[in-house]
PDB file of C-alpha atoms and ligand atoms in Angstrom:
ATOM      1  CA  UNK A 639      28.156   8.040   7.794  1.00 68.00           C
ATOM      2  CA  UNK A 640      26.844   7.345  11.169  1.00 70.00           C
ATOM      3  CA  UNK A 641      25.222   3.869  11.762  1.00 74.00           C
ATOM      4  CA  UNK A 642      22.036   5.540  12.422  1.00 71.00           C
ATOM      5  CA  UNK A 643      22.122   7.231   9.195  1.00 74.00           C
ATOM      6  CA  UNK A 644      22.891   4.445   7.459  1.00 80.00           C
ATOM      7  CA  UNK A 645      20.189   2.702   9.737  1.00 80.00           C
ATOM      8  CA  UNK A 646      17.405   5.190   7.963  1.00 75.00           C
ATOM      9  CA  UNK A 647      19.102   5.399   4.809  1.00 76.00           C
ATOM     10  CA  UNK A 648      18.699   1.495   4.150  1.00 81.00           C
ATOM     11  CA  UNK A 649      15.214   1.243   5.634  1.00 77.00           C
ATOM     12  CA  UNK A 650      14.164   4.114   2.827  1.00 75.00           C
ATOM     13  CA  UNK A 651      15.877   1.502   0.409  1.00 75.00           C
ATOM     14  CA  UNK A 652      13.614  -1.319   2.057  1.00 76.00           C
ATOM     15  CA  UNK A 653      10.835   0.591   1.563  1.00 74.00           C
ATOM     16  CA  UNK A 654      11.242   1.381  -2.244  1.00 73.00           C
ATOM     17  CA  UNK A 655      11.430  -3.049  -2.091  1.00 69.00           C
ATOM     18  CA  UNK A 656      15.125  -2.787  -2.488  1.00 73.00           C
ATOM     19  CA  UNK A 657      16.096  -6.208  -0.769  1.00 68.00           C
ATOM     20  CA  UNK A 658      19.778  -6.427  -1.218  1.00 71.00           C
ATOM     21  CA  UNK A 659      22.710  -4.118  -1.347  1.00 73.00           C
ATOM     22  CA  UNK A 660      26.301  -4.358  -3.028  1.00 70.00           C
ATOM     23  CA  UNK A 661      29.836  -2.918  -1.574  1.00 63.00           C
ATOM     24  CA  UNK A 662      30.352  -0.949  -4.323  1.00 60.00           C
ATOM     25  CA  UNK A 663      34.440  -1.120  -3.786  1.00 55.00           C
ATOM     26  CA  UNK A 664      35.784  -4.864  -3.327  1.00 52.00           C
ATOM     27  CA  UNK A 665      38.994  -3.847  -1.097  1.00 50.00           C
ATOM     28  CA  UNK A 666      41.597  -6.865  -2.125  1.00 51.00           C
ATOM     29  CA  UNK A 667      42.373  -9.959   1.091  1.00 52.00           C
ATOM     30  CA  UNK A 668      38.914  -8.385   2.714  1.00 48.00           C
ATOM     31  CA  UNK A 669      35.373 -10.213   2.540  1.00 50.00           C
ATOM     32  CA  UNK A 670      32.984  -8.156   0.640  1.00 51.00           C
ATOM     33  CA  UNK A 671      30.351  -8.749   3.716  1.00 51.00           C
ATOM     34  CA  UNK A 672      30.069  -6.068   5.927  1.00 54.00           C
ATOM     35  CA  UNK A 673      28.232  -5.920   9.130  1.00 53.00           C
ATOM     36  CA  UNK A 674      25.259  -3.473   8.558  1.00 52.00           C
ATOM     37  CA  UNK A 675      24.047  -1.944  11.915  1.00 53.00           C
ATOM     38  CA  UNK A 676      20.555  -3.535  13.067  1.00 61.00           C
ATOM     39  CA  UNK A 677      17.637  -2.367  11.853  1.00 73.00           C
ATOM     40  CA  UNK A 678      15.589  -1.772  15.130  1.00 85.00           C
ATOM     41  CA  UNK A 679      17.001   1.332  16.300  1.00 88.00           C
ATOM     42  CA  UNK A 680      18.677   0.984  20.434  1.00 90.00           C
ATOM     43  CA  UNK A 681      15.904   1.885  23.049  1.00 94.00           C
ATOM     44  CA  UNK A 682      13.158   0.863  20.448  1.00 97.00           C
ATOM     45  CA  UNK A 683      10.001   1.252  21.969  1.00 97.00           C
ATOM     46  CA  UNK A 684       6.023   0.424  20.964  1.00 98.00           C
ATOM     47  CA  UNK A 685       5.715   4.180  21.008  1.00 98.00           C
ATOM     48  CA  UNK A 686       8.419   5.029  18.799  1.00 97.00           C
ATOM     49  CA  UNK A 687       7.462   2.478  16.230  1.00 97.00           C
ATOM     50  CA  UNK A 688       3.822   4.000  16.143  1.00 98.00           C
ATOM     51  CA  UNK A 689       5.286   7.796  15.696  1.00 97.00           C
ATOM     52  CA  UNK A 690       7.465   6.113  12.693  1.00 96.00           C
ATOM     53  CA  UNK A 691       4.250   4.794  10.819  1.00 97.00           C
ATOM     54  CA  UNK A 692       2.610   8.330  11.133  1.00 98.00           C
ATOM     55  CA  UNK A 693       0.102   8.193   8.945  1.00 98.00           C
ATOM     56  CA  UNK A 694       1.805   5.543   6.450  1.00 97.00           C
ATOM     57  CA  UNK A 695       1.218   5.921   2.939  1.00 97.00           C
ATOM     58  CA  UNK A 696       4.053   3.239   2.120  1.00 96.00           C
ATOM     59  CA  UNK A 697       2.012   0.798   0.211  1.00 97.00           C
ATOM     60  CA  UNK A 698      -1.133   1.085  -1.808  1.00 98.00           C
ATOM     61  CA  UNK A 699      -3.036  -0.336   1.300  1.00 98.00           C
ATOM     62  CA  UNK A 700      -3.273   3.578   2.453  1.00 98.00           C
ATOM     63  CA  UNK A 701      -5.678   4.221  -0.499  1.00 98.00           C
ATOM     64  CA  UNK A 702      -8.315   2.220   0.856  1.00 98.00           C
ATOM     65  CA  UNK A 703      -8.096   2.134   4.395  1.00 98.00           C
ATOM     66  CA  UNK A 704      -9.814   3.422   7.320  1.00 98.00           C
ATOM     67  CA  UNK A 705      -7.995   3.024  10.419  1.00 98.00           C
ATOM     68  CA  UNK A 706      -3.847   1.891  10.925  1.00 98.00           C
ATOM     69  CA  UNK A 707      -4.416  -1.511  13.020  1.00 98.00           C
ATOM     70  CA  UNK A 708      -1.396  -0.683  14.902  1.00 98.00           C
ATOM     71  CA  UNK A 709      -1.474  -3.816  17.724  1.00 98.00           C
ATOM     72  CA  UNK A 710      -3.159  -4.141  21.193  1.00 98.00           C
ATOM     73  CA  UNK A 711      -2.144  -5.419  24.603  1.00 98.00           C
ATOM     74  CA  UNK A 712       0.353  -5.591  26.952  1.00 98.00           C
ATOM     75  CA  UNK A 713       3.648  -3.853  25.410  1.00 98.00           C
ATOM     76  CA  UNK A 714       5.508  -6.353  27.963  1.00 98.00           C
ATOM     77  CA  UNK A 715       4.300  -9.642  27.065  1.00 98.00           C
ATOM     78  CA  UNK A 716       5.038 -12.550  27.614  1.00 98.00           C
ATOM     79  CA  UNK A 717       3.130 -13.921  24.569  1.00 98.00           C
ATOM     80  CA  UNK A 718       2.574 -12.086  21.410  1.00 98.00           C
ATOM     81  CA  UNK A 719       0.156 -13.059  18.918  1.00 98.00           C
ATOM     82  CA  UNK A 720       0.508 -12.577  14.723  1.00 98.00           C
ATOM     83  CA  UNK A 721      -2.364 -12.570  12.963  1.00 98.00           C
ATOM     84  CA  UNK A 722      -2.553 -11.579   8.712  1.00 98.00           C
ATOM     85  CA  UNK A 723      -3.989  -8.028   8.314  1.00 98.00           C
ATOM     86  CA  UNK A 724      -6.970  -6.146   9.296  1.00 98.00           C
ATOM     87  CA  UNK A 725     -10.446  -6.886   8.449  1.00 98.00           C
ATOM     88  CA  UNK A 726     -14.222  -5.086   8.337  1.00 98.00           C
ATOM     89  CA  UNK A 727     -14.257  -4.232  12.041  1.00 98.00           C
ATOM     90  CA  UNK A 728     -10.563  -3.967  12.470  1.00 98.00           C
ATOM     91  CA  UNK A 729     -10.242  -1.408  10.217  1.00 98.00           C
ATOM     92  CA  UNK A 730     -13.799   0.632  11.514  1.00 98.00           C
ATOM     93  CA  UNK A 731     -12.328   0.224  15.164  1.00 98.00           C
ATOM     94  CA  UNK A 732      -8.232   0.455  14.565  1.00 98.00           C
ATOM     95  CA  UNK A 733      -7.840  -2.627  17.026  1.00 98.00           C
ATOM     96  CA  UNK A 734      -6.670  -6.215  16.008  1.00 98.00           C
ATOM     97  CA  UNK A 735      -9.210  -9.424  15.857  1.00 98.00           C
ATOM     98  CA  UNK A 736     -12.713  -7.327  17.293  1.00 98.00           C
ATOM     99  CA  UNK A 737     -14.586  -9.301  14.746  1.00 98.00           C
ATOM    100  CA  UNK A 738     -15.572 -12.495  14.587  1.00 97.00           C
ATOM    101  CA  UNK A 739     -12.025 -14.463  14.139  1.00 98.00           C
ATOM    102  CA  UNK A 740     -11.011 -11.763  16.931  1.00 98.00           C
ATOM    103  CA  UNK A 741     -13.835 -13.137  19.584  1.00 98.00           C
ATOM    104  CA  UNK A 742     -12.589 -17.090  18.611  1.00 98.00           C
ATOM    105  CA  UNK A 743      -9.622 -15.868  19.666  1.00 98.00           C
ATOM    106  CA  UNK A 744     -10.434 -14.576  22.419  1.00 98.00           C
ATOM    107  CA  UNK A 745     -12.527 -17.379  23.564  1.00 98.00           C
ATOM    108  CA  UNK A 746      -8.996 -19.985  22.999  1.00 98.00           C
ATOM    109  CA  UNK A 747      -7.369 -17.878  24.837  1.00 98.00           C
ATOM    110  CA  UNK A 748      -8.894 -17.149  27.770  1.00 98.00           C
ATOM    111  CA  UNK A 749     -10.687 -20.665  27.544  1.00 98.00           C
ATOM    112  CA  UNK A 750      -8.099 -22.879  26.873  1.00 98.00           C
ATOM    113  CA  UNK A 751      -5.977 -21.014  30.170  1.00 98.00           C
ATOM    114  CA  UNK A 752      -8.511 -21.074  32.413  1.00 98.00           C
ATOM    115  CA  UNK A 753      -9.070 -25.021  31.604  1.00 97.00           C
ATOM    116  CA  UNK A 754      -5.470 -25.742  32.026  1.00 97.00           C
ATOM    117  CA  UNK A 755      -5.402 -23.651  35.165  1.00 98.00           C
ATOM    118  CA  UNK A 756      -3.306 -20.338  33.955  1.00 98.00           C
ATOM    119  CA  UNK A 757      -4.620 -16.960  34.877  1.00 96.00           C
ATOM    120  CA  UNK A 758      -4.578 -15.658  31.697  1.00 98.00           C
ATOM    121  CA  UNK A 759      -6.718 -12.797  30.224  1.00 98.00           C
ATOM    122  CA  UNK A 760      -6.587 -11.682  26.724  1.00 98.00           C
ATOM    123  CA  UNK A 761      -5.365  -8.235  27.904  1.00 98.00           C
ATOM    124  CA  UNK A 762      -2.295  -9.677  29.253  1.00 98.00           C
ATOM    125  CA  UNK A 763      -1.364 -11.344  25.722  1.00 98.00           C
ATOM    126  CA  UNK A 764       0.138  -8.736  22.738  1.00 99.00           C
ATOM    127  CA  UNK A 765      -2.002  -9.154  19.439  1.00 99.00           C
ATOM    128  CA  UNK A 766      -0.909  -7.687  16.077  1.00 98.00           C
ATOM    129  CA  UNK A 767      -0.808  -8.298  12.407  1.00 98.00           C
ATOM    130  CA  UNK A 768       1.842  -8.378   9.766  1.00 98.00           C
ATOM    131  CA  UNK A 769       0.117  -6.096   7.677  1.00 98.00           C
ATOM    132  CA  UNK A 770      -1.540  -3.033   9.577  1.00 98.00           C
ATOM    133  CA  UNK A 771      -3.635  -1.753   6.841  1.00 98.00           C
ATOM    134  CA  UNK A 772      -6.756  -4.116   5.732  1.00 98.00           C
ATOM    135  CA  UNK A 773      -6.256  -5.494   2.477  1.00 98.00           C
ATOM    136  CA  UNK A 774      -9.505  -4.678   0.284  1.00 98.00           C
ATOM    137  CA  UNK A 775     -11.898  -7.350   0.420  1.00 97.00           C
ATOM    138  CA  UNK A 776      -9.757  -9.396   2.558  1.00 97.00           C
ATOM    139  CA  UNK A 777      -7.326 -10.996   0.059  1.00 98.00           C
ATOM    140  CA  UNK A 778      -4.151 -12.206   0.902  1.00 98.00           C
ATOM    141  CA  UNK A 779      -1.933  -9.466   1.892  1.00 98.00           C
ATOM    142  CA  UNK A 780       0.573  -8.982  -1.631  1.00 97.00           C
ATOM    143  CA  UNK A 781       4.580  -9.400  -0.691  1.00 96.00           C
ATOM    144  CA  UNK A 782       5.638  -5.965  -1.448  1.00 96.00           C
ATOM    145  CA  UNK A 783       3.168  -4.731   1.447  1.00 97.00           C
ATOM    146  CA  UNK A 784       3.850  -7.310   3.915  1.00 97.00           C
ATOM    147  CA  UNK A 785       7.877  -6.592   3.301  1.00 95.00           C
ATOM    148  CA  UNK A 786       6.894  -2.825   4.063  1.00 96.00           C
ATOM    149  CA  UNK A 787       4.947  -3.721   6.851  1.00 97.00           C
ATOM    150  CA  UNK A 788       6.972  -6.470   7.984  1.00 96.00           C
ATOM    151  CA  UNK A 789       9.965  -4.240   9.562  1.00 95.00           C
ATOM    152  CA  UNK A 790       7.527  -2.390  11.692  1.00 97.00           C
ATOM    153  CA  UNK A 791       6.205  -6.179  12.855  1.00 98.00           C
ATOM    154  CA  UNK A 792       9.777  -6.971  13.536  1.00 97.00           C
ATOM    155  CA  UNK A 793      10.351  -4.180  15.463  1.00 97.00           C
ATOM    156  CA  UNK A 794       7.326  -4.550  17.661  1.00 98.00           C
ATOM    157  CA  UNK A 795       8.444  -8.059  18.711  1.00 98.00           C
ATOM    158  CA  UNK A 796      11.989  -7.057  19.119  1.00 97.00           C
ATOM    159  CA  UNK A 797      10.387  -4.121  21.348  1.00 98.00           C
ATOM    160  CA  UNK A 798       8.597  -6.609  23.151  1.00 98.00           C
ATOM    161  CA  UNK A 799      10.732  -9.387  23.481  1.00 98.00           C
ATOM    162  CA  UNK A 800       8.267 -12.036  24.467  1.00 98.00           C
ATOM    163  CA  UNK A 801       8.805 -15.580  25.329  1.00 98.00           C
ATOM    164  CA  UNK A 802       7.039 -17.180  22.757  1.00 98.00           C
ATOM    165  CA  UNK A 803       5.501 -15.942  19.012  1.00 98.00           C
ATOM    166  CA  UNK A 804       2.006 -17.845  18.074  1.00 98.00           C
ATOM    167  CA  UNK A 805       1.784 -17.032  13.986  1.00 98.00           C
ATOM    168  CA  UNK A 806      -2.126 -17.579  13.052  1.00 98.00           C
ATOM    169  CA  UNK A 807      -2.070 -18.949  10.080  1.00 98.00           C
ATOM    170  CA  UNK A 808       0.068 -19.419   6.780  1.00 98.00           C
ATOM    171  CA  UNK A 809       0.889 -15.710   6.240  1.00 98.00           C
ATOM    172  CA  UNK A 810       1.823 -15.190   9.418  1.00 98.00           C
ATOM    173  CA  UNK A 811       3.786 -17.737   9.614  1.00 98.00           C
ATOM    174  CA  UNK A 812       5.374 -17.692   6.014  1.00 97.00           C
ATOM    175  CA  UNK A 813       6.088 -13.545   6.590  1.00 97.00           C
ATOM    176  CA  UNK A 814       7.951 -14.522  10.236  1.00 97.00           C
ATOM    177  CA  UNK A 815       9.843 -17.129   9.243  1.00 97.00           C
ATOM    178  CA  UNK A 816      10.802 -16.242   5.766  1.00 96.00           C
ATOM    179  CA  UNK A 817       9.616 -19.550   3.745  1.00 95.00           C
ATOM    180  CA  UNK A 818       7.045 -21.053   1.960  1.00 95.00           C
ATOM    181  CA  UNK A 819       5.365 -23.977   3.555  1.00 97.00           C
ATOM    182  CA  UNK A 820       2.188 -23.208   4.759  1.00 97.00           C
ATOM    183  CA  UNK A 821       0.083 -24.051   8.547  1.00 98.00           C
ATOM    184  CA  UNK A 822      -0.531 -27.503   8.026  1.00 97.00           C
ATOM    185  CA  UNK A 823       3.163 -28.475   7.896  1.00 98.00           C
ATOM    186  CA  UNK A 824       4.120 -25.822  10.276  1.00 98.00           C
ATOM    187  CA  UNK A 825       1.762 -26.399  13.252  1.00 98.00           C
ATOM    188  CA  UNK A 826       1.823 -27.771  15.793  1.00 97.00           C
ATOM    189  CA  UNK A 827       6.095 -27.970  16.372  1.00 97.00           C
ATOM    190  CA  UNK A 828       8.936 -24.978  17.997  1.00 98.00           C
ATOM    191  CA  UNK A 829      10.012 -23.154  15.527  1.00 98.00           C
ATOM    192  CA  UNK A 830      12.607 -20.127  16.171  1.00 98.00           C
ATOM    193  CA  UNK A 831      12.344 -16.310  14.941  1.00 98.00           C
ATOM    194  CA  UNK A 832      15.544 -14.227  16.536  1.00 96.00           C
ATOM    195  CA  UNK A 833      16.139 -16.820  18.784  1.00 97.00           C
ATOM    196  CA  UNK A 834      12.121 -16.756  20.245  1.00 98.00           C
ATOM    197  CA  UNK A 835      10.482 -19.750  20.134  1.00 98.00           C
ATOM    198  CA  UNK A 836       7.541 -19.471  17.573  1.00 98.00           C
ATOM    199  CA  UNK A 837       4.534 -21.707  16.940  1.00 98.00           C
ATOM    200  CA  UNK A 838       1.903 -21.968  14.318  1.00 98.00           C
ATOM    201  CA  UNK A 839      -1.182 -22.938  14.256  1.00 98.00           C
ATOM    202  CA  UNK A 840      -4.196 -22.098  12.152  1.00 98.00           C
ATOM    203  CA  UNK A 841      -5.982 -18.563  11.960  1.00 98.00           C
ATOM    204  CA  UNK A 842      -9.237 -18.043  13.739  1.00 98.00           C
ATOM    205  CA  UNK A 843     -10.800 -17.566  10.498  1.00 97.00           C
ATOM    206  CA  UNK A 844     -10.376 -20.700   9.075  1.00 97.00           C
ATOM    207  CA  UNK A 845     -11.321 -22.307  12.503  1.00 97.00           C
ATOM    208  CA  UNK A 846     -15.116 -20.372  11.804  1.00 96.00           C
ATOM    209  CA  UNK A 847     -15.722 -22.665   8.727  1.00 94.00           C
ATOM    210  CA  UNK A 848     -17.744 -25.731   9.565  1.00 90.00           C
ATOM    211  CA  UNK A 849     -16.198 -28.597   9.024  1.00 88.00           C
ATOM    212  CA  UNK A 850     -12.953 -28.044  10.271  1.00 89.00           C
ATOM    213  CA  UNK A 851     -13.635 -29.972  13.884  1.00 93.00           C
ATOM    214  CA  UNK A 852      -9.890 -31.368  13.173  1.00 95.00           C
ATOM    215  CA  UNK A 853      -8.274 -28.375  13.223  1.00 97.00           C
ATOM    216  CA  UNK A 854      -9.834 -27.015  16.048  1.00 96.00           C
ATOM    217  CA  UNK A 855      -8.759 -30.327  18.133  1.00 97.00           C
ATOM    218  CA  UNK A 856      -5.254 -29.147  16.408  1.00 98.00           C
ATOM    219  CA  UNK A 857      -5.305 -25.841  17.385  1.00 97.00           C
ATOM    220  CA  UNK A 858      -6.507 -25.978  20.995  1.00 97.00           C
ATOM    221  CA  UNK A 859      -3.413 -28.620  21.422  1.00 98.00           C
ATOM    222  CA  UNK A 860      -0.900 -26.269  19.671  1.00 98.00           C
ATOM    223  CA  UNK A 861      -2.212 -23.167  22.463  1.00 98.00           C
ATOM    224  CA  UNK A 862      -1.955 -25.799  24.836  1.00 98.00           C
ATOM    225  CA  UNK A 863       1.484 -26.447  24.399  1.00 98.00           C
ATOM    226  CA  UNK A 864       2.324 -22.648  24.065  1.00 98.00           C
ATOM    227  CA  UNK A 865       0.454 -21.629  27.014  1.00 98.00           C
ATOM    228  CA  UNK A 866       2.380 -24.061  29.645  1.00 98.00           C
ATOM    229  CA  UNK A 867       5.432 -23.163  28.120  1.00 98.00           C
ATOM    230  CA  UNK A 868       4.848 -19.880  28.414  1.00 98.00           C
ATOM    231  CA  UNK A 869       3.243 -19.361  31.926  1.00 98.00           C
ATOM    232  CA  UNK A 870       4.730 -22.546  33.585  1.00 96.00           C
TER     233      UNK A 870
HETATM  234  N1  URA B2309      -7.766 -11.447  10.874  1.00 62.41           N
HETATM  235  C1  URA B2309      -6.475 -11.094  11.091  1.00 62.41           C
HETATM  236  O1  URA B2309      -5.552 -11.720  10.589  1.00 62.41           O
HETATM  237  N2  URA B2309      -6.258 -10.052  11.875  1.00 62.41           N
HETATM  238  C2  URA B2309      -7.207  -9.356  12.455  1.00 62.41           C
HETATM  239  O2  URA B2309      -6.890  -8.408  13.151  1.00 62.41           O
HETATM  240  C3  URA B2309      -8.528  -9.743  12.226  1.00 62.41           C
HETATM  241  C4  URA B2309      -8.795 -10.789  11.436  1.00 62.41           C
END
């Protein structure tokens, strides 16, 4: 079998939620671990990973969507953005954070660099989700769809290779980095995914509730921090 084929072969297994394979053989004196070819397929490319989705019916997400939130920006970023999954406007317009959330964001970013003296517009950034299907009445994207989802995500910022990943928020941030604590122990510190440096810090969305003028303090630091490393 060609590593390519085995390549599709196990991302058909990942996306029937099979998470871990077994040499079926144990060959005596030799480790059972073999090296499985990488997922992200050599001369992977924003483009390509859009064909793959098509016109995804891999999780039950399909059934009540309107538009694939694919991602938006500049496919050679230097800063890519992770946000949780589509919402109202997203999924009417097929582009990431348009709504509300989307114009906070917009505002940090482009407000927080032109305070600090970067020339930074929100079309030079990448913005995407780890789901790219909105999740009906906003809940909390389920595991099965974000581990669907999630290899495309990986792919696009293995495509992209940018110098720093900013998760927004806890799902984000637990579906990058594989564990369970959530933004408020995360924030605010380096964290690595594939050897980029990744930093969390709270979704727009929670930023919009009133109240929350400690977070937003928080969160302005945390793109602070990202932004000079970034674009120093
Ligand atoms: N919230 C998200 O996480 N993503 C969007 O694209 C919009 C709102």
């Amino acid at each position: 079998m060609t590593p390519e084929a085995l390549r599709q072969q196990l991302e058909y297994y990942r996306d029937l939620g099979i998470k871990q394979i077994y040499r079926h053989m144990p060959i005596p004196n030799i480790s059972n671990a073999i090296e499985l070819p990488s997922l992200v397929p050599a001369g992977d490319t924003l483009d390509l990973i859009r064909a793959d989705i098509g016109d995804c019916t891999r999780c039950r997400l399909c059934k009540t969507r309107n538009k694939i939130v694919f991602g938006d920006g500049n496919p050679n970023a230097r800063l890519a953005f992770v946000g949780e999954g589509p919402g109202a406007d997203e999924d009417e317009q097929g582009l990431p954070f348009v709504g509300r959330a989307g114009q906070l964001l917009t505002q940090m970013i482009e407000g927080t660099s032109a305070k600090e003296g970067i020339p930074l517009k929100r079309a030079d950034v990448y913005i995407c989700n780890v789901v790219k299907c909105r999740p009906p009445e906003n809940r909390t994207p389920e595991p099965d769809e974000m581990e669907i989802c999630g290899q495309f995500l990986f792919r696009q910022l293995s495509a992209i290779k940018p110098k720093a990943i900013c998760a927004l928020g806890s799902t984000a941030a637990k579906a990058i980095l594989g564990g369970k604590d959530g933004v408020t122990k995360l924030r605010g510190k380096w964290h690595k995914w594939n050897d980029i440096p990744l930093m969390v810090t709270y979704h727009p969305s929670y930023l919009l509730r009133p109240y929350n003028q400690n977070a937003k303090r928080e969160s302005w630091e945390d793109l602070k921090k990202v932004l000079h490393f970034v674009y120093d």
